Tab-separated table of C-alpha atoms and ligand atoms in Angstrom:
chain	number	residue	atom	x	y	z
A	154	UNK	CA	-35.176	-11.908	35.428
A	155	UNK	CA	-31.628	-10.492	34.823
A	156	UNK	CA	-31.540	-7.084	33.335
A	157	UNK	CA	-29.096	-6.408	30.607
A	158	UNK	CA	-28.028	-2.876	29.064
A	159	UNK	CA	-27.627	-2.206	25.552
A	160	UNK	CA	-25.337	0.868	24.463
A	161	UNK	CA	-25.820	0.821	20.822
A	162	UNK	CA	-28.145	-1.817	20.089
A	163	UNK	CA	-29.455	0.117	17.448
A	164	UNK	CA	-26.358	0.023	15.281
A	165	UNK	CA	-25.371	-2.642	12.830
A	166	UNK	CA	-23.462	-5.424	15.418
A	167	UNK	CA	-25.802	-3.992	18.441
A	168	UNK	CA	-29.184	-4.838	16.443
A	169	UNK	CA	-28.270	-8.716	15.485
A	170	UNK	CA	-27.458	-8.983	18.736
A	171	UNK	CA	-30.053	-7.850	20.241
A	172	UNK	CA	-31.887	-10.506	18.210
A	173	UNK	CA	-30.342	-13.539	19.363
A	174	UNK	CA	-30.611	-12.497	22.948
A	175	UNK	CA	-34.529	-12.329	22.620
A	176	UNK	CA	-34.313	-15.271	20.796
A	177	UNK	CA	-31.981	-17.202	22.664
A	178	UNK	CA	-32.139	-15.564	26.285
A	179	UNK	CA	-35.488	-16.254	27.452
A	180	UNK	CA	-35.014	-15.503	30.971
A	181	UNK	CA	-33.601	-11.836	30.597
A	182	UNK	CA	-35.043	-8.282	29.833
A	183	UNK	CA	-33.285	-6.165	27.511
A	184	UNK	CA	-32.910	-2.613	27.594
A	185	UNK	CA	-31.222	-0.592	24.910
A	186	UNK	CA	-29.695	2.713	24.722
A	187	UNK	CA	-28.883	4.706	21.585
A	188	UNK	CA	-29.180	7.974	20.215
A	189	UNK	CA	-29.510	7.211	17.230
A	190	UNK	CA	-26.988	9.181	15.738
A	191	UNK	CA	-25.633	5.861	12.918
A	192	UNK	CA	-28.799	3.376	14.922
A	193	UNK	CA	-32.148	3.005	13.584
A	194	UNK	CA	-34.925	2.497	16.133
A	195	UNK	CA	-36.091	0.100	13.123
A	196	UNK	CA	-33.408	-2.184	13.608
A	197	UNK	CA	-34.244	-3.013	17.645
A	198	UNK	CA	-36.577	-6.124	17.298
A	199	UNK	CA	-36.663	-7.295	21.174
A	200	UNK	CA	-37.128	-5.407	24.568
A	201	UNK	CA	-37.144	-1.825	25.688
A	202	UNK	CA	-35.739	1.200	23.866
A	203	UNK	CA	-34.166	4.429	25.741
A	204	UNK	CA	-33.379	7.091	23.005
A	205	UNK	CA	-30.615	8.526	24.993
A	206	UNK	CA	-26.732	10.016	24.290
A	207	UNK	CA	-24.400	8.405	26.932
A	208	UNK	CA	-23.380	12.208	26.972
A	209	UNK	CA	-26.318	12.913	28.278
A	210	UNK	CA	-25.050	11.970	31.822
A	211	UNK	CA	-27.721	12.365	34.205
A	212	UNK	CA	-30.403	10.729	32.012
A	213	UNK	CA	-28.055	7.980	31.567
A	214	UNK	CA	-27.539	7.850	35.514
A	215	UNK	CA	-30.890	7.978	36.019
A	216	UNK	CA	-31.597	5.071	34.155
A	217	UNK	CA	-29.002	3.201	36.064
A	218	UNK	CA	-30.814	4.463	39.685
A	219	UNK	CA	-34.352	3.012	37.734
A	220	UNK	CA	-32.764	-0.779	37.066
A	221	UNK	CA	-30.431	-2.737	38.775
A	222	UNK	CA	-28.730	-4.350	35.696
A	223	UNK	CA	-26.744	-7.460	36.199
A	224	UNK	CA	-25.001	-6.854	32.965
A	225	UNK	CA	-23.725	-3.991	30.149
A	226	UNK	CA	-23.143	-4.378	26.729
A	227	UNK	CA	-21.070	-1.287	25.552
A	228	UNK	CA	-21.391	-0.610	21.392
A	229	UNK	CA	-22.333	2.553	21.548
A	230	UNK	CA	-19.216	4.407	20.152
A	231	UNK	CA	-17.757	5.671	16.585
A	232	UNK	CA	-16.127	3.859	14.235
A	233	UNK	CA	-14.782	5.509	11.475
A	234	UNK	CA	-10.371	4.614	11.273
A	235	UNK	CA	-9.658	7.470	8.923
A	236	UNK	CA	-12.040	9.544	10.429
A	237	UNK	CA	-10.416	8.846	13.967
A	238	UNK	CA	-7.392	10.858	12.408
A	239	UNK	CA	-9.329	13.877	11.199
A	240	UNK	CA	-10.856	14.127	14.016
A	241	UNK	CA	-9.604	12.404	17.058
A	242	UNK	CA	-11.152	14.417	19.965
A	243	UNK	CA	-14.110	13.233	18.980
A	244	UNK	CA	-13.210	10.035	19.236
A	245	UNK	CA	-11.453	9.542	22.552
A	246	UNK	CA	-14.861	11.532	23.658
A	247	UNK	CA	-17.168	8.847	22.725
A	248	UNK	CA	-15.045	6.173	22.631
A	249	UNK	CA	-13.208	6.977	25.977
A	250	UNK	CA	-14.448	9.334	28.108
A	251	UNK	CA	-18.247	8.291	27.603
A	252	UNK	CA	-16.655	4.300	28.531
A	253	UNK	CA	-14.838	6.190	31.955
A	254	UNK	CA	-18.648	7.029	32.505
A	255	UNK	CA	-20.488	4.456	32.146
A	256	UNK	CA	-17.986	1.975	33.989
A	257	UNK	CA	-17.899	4.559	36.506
A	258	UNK	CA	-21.788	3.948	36.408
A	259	UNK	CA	-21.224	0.284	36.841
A	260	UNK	CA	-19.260	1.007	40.215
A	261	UNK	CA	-21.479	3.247	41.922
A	262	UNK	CA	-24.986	0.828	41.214
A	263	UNK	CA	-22.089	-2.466	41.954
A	264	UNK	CA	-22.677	-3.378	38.012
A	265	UNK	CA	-20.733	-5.836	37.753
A	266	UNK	CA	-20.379	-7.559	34.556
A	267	UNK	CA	-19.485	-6.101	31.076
A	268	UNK	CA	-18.802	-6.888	28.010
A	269	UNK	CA	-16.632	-4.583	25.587
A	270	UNK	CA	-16.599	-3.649	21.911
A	271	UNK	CA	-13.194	-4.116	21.155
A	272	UNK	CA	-11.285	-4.043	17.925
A	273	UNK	CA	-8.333	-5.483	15.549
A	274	UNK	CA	-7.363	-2.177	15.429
A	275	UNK	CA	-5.964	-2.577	18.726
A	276	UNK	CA	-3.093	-4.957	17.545
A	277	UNK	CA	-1.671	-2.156	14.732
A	278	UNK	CA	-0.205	-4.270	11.910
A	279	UNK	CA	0.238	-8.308	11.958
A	280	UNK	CA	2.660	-8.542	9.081
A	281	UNK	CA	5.294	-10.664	10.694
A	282	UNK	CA	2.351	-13.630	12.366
A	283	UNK	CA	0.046	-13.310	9.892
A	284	UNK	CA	0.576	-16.633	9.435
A	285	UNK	CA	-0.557	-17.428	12.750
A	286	UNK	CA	-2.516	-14.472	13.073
A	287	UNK	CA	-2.887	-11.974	16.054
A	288	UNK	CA	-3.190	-13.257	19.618
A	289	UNK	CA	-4.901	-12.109	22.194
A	290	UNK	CA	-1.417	-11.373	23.940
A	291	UNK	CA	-0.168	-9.853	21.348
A	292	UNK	CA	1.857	-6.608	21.457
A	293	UNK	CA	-0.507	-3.752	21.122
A	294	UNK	CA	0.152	-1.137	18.829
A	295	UNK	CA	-2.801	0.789	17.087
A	296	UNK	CA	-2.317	3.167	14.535
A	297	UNK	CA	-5.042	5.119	14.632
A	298	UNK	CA	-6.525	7.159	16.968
A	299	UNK	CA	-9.786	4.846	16.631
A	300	UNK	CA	-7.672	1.696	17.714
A	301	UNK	CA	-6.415	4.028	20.772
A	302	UNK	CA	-9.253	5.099	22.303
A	303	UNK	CA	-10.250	1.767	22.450
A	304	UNK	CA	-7.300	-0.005	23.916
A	305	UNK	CA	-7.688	2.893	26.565
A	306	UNK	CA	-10.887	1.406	27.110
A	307	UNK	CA	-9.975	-1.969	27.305
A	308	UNK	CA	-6.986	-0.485	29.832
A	309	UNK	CA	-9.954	0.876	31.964
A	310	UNK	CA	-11.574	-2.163	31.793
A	311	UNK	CA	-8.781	-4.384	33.657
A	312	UNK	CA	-7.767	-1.559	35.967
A	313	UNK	CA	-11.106	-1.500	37.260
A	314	UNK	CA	-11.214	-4.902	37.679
A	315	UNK	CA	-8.091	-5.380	39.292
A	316	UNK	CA	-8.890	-2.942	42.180
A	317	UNK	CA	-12.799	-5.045	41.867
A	318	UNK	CA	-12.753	-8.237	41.918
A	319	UNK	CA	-16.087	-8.964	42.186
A	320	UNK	CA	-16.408	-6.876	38.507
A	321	UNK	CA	-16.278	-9.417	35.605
A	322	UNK	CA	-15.581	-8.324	31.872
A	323	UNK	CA	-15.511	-9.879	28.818
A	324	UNK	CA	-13.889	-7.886	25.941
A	325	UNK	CA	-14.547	-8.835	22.432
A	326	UNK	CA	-11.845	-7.733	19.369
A	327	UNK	CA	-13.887	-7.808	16.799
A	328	UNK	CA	-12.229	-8.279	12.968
A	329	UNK	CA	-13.701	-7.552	10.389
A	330	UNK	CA	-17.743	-7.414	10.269
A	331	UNK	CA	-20.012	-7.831	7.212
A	332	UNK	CA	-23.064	-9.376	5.964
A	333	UNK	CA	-26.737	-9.178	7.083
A	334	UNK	CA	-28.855	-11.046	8.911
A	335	UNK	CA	-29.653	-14.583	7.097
A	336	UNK	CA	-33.584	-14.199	7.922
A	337	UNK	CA	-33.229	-11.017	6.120
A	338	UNK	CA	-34.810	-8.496	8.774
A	339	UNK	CA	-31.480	-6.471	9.526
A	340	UNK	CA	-28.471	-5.676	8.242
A	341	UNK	CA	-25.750	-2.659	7.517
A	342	UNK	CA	-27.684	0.566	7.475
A	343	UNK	CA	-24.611	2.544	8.174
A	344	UNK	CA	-24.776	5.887	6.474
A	345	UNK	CA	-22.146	6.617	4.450
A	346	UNK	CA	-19.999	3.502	4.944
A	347	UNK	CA	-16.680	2.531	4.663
A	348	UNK	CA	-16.630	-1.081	5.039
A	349	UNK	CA	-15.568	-2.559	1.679
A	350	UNK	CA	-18.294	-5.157	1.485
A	351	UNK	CA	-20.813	-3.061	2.381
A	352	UNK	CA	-19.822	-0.343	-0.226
A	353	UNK	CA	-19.635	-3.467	-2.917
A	354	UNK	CA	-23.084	-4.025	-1.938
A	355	UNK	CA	-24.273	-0.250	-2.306
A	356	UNK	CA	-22.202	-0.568	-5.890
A	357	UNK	CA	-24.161	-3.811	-7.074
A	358	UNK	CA	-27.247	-2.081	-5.912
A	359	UNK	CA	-26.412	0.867	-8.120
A	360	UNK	CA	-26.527	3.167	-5.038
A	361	UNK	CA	-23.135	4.279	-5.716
A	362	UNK	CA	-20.694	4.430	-9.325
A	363	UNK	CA	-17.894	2.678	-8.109
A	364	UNK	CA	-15.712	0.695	-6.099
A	365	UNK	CA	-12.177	2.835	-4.730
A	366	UNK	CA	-9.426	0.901	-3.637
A	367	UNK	CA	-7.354	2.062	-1.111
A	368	UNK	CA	-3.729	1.280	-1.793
A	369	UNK	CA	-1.887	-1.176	-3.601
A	370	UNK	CA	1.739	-1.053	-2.512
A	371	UNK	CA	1.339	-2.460	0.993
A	372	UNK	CA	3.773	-5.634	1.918
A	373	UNK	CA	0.763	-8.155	0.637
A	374	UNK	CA	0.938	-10.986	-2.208
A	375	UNK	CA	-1.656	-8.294	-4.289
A	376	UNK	CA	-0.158	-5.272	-2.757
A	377	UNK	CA	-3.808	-4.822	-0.922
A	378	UNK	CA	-4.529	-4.479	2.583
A	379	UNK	CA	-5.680	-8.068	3.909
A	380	UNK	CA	-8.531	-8.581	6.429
A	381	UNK	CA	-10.016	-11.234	8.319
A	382	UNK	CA	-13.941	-10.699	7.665
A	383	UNK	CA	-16.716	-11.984	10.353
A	384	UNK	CA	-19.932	-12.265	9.089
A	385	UNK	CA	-21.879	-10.106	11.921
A	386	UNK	CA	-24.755	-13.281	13.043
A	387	UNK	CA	-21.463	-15.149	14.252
A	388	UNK	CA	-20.028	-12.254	15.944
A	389	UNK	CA	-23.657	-11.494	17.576
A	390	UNK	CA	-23.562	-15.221	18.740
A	391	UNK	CA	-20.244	-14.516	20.613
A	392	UNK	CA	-21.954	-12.183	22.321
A	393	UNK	CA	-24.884	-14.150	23.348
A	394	UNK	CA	-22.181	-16.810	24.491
A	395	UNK	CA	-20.301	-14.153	26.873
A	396	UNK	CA	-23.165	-13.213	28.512
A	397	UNK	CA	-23.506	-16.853	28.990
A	398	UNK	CA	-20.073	-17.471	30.256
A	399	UNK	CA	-20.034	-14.089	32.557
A	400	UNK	CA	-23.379	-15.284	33.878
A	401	UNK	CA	-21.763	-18.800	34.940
A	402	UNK	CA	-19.881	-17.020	36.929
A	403	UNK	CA	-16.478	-17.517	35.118
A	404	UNK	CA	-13.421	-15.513	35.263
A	405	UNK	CA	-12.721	-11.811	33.514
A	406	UNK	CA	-11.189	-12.705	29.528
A	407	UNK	CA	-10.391	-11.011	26.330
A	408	UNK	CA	-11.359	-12.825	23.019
A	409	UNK	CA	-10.625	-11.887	19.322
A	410	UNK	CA	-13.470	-12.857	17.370
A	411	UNK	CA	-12.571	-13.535	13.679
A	412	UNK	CA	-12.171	-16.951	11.125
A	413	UNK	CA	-8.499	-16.762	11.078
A	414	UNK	CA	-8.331	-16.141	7.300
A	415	UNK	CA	-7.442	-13.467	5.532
A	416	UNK	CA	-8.449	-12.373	2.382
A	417	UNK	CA	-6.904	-8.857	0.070
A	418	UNK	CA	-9.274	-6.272	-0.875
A	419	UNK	CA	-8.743	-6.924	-4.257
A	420	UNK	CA	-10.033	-10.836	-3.675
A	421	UNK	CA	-13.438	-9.514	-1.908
A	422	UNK	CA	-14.214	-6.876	-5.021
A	423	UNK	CA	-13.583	-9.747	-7.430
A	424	UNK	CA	-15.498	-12.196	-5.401
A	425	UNK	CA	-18.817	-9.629	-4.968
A	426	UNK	CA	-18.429	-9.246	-8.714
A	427	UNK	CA	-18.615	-13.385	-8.787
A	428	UNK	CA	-21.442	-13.934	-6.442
A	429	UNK	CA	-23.374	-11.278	-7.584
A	430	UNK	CA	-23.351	-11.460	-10.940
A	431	UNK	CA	-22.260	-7.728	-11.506
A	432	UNK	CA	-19.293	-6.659	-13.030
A	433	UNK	CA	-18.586	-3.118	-11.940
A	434	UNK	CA	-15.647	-0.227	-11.951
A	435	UNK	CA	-13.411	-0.194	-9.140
A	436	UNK	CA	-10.433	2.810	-8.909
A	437	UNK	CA	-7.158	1.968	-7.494
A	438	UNK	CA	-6.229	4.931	-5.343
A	439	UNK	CA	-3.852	6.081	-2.743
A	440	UNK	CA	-3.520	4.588	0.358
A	441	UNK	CA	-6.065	5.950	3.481
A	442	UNK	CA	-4.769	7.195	6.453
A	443	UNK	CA	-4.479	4.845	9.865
A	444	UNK	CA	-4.788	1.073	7.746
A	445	UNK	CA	-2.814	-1.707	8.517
A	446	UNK	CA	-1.687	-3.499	6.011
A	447	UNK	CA	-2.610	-6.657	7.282
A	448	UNK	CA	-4.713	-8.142	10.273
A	449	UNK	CA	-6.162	-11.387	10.457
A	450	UNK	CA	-6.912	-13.326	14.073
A	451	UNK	CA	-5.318	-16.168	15.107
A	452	UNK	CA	-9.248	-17.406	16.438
A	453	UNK	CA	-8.517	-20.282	18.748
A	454	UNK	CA	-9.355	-18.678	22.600
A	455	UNK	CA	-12.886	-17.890	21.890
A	456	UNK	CA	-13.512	-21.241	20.410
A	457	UNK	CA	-12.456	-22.558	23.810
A	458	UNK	CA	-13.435	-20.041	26.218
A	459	UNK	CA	-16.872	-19.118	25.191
A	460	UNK	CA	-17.603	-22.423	23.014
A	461	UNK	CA	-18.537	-20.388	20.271
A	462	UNK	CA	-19.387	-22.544	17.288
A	463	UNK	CA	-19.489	-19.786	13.708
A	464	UNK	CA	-22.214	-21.244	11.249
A	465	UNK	CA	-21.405	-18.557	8.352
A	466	UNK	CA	-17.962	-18.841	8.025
A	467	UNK	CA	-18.072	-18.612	3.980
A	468	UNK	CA	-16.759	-15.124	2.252
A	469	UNK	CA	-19.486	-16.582	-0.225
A	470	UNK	CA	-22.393	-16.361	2.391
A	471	UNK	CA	-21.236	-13.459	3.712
A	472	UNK	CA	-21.492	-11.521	0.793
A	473	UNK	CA	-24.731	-13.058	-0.717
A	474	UNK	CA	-26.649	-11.736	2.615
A	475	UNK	CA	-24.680	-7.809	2.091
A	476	UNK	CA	-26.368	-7.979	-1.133
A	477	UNK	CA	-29.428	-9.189	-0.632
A	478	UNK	CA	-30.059	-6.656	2.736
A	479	UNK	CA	-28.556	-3.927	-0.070
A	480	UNK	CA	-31.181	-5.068	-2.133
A	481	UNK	CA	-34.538	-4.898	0.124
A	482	UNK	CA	-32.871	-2.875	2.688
A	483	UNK	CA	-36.233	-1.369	4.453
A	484	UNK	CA	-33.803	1.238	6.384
B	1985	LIG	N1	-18.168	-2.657	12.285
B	1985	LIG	C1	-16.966	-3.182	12.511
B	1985	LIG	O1	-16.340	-3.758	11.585
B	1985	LIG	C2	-16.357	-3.125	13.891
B	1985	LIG	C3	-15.100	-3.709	14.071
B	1985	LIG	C4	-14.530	-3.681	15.334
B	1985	LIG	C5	-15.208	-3.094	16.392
B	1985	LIG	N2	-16.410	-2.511	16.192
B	1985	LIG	C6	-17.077	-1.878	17.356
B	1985	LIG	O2	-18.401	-2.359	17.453
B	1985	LIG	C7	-19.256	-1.371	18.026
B	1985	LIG	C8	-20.499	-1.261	17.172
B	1985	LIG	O3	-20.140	-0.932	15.845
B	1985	LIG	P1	-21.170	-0.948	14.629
B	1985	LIG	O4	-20.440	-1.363	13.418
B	1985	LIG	O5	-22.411	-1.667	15.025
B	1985	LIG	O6	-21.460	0.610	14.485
B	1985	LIG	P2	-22.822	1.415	14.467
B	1985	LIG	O7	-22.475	2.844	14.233
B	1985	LIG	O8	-23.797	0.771	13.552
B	1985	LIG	O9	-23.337	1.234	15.963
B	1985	LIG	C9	-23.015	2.129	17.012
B	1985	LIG	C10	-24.310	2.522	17.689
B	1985	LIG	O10	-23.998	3.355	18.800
B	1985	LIG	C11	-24.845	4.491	18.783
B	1985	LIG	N3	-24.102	5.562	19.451
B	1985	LIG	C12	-22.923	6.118	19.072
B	1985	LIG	N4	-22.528	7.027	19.978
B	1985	LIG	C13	-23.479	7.050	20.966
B	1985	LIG	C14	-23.639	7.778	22.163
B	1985	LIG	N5	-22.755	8.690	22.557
B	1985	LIG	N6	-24.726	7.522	22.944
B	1985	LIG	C15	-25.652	6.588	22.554
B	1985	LIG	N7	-25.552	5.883	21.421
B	1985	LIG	C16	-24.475	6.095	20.631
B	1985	LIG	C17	-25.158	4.751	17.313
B	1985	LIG	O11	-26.370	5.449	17.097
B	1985	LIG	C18	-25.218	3.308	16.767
B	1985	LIG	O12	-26.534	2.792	16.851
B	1985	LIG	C19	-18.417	-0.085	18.077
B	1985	LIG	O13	-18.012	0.117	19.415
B	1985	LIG	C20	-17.234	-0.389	17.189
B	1985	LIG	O14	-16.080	0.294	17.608
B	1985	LIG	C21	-17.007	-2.503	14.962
C-alpha cells in the first residue's frame, strides 16, 4: 500500500481531494495533516487524520519516523493576497519556511515525490498574453508577498531536485478555485472569505449585505480585474492524476491548472445574480492591494502531461454548486 501525506486536507481544495483519492485510489492509505486553523475535521471524508501545525516540528518529524510515505501533498499554507501585504512575515513563515521543513523532511526519510500548491499569483499580471494566457514558462513576477513566498517554494522545489534526482515533484498553479462538491458533501467553508464567488454565495444566502467590488479602472474591457475560475472537483482531479503520473515513474513538471478563459468580476456578480435568481447590491470600491489586473492560463500542458480531462468547466455549474453548498452548508 503506498502511503500518501496530506498537509491541509482539511481545507477547501485539500478536502475534495482527499475525496477522489479514496474514491479513486484504492490501493493507497491516506494520512492528513492540519491544524485546523481555516480546515474542518468535518470536511476529511477518507483515511487518517493528524491534528498537527507543520510548526510543530518534532511532532511533524515524528510522524515522518512513524510512516515511510512514498508521496506528499503540500496545501497546508495561507492564502489571503491582500492579507500577504499586511502581514507578510506571516506568510513567508507558513508558506516558506514551514515548505524548507517539510522538504527538508522529505530528504532525511528519502521522500521522494511531491506535489506543490502553487498559484497564478506567481506569474504577476498577464495583460500583454492574455490572449494566449500565462504559460508555464512564463516570466515570473508576483506582486504580492503571497505569490512570493510561493514561487520561493516552487524555487526550493527544483533546487532540491536538481542536487536529487531520484526526488520527483509535480507543482500545480492553481487559478482561480470555486464551487462545491457536485454530490453536495463539501465545499468552501473558509471563514471570512475573499473569493468573489464564494462571497456571492454568502450574499444570495443572506449571510452577508452586499457584494464590494474591488476596482474598476484596471486595463480590462469592464475596467474589472479578470480571472480564470476552476471549479475545485476538476482541480482535485489534477491532483489525483499527478499522483498518478509521479507514481508511473515520470519525470519532475510544473502545470497551471485553469480553463483558459477569463471572465471580469463584474460578469461573475451579474451571472450569480442570473443563476440564482437573486438580485442583490454590489459597491464599486477602490482597488485592493497586491491584484493583478488580469490572469487567465493558457491550459494546454496539463491536458497533455497529466491527461487531465475537466468535467465542470461551466461558470454556470460552478456557481450553481457555491450556492447550493452556501445554502445547506453543514460547516
Ligand atoms: N483557493 C484558491 O483559489 C487557491 C488558488 C491558488 C493556490 N491555492 C493554494 O492551495 C492551497 C490550499 O488552499 P485552500 O483554498 O484549500 O485554503 P484552505 O485555507 O481552505 O486550506 C489550507 C489548509 O491548511 C491548513 N493549514 C494552514 N497552515 C497550516 C499549518 N501551519 N499546519 C497545518 N495545517 C495548516 C488549514 O487549516 C487549512 O485546512 C494553499 O496552499 C493555497 O495557497 C489556493
Amino acid at each position: 500500500m503506498k502511503k500518501i501525506l496530506i498537509t491541509g486536507g482539511a481545507g477547501y481544495i485539500g478536502s475534495h481531494t482527499v475525496k477522489l483519492l479514496g474514491e479513486q485510489l484504492k490501493g493507497a492509505n491516506l494520512y492528513i495533516l492540519d491544524d485546523l486553523s481555516t480546515g474542518h475535521q468535518e470536511a476529511i471524508l477518507f483515511g487518517e487524520f493528524v491534528k498537527l501545525s507543520l510548526n510543530d516540528q518534532p511532532k511533524v518529524e515524528e510522524l515522518f519516523k512513524r510512516h515511510k510515505f512514498d508521496l506528499v501533498i503540500h496545501f497546508a499554507g495561507s492564502i489571503v493576497v491582500p492579507e500577504s501585504v499586511s502581514k507578510p512575515l506571516d506568510y513567508y513563515y507558513n508558506n516558506t519556511v514551514n515548505s524548507h521543513f517539510l522538504l527538508s523532511l522529505c530528504e532525511k526519510y528519502d521522500v521522494n515525490n511531491f506535489i506543490f500548491s502553487s498559484t497564478a499569483a506567481v506569474y504577476g499580471d498577464n495583460i500583454e498574453d492574455s490572449k494566449i494566457g500565462a504559460k508555464e514558462n512564463n516570466t515570473l513576477a508576483p506582486t504580492s508577498p503571497y505569490g512570493v513566498s510561493k514561487l520561493m517554494t516552487e524555487h526550493m522545489i527544483q533546487d532540491y531536485a536538481f542536487a536529487n534526482k531520484d526526488f520527483k515533484y509535480a507543482i500545480i498553479r492553481y487559478f482561480n478555485v470555486a464551487g462545491a462538491d457536485p454530490d453536495e458533501k463539501l465545499g468552501q467553508s473558509f471563514p471570512n472569505a475573499t473569493h468573489l464567488i464564494k462571497i456571492c454565495a454568502e450574499v444570495v444566502a443572506g449571510k452577508r449585505d452586499k457584494v464590494k467590488i474591488f476596482g474598476t479602472d484596471y486595463e480590462t474591457e469592464d475596467g474589472t480585474c479578470m480571472r480564470d475560475y476552476i471549479h475545485v472537483t476538476d482541480l482535485a482531479q489534477a491532483h489525483v492524476d499527478g499522483v498518478n503520473y509521479l507514481f508511473e515513474g515520470n519525470e519532475s513538471t510544473i502545470v497551471n491548472c485553469g480553463y483558459g478563459k477569463g471572465y471580469s468580476v463584474r460578469e461573475i456578480v451579474n451571472k450569480v445574480k442570473e443563476v440564482s435568481g437573486v438580485d442583490f447590491s454590489v459597491d464599486d470600491t477602490e482597488r485592493r492591494p497586491g491584484d493583478p489586473a488580469i490572469i487567465i492560463s493558457n491550459a494546454h500542458k496539463i491536458k497533455k502531461v497529466f491527461k487531465w480531462k475537466p468535467k465542470y468547466n461551466d461558470i454556470s455549474k460552478i456557481i450553481e454548486t457555491a450556492l447550493n453548498w452556501e445554502r445547506i452548508r453543514p460547516f
